[in-house]
C-alpha positions as MATLAB code, in Angstrom:
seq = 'XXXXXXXXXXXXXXXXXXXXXXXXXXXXXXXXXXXXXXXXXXXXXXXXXXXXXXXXXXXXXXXXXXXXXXXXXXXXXXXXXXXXXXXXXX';
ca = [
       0.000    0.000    0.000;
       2.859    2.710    0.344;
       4.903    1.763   -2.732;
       5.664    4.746   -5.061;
       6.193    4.399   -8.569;
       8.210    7.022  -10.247;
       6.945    9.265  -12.782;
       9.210    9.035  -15.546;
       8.906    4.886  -14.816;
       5.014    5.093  -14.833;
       5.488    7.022  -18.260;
       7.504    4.791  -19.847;
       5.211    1.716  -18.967;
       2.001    3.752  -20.095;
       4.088    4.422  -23.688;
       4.606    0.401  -24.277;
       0.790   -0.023  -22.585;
      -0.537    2.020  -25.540;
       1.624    1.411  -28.385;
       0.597   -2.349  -27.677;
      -2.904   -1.673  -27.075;
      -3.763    1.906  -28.622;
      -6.404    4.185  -26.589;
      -9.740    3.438  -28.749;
     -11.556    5.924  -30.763;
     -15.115    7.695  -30.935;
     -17.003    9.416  -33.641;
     -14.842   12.642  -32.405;
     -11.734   11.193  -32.844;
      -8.890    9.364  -30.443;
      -9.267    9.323  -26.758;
      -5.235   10.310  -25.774;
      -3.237    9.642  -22.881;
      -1.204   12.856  -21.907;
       0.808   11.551  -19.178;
       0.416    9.674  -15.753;
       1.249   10.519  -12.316;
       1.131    8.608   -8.756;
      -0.726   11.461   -6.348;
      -1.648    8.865   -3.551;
       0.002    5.974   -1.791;
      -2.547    4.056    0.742;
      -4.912    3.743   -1.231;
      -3.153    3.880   -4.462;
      -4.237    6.393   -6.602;
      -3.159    7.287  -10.338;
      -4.155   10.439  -12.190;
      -4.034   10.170  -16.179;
      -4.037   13.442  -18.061;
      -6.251   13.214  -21.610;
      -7.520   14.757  -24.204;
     -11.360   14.144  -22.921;
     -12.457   12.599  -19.596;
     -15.835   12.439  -20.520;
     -17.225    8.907  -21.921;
     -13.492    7.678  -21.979;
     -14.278    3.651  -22.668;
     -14.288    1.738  -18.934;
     -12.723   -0.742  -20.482;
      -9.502    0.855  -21.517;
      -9.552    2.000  -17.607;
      -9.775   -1.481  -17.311;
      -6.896   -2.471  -19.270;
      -4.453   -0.335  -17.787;
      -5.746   -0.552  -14.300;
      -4.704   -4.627  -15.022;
      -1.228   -3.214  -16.108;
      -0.516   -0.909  -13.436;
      -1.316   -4.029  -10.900;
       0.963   -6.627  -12.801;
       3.644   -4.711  -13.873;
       4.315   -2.347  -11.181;
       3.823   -4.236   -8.433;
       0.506   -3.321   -7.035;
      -1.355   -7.035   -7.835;
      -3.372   -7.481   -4.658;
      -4.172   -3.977   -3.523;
      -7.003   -2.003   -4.666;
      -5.627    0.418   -7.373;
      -7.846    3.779   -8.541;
      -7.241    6.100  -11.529;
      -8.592    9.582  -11.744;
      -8.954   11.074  -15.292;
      -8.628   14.869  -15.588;
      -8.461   16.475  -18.942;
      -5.231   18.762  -19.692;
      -5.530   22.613  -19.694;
      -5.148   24.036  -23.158;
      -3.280   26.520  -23.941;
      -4.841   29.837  -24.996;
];
């Protein structure tokens, strides 16, 4: 429960996640995946930066919710990920 992954680590796993399984798409186009960052250790919590939070597929949450808890050490611990959508620039 009070493991800490590294950012730049978490990164590079969430690069190989989706070039291996890419984010899927809607009738607006590609959900994306920013970047990733541990904010919370006990409970575990994730926060993924994207291009739209809203109606992201639960699935995909899913798949790299399995992926975070198999290859980062985190397999029988409860594991959440918050989505928040990154400010654009103006």
């Amino acid at each position: 429960l009070t493991r800490r992954v590294d950012t730049s680590q978490l990164n590079t796993s969430l690069k190989q996640w989706t070039e291996r399984n890419e984010p899927p798409r809607d009738n607006r186009g590609r959900f994306k995946i920013f970047y990733a960052t541990q904010v919370r250790s006990n409970p575990v919590q994730f926060v993924l930066f994207v291009n739209r939070k809203d109606r992201f597929p639960r699935d995909y949450l899913g798949y790299l919710t399995n992926n975070i808890r198999r290859e980062l050490g985190f397999e029988h611990i409860p594991v959440a990920i918050e989505l928040r959508e990154r400010k654009r620039r103006e």
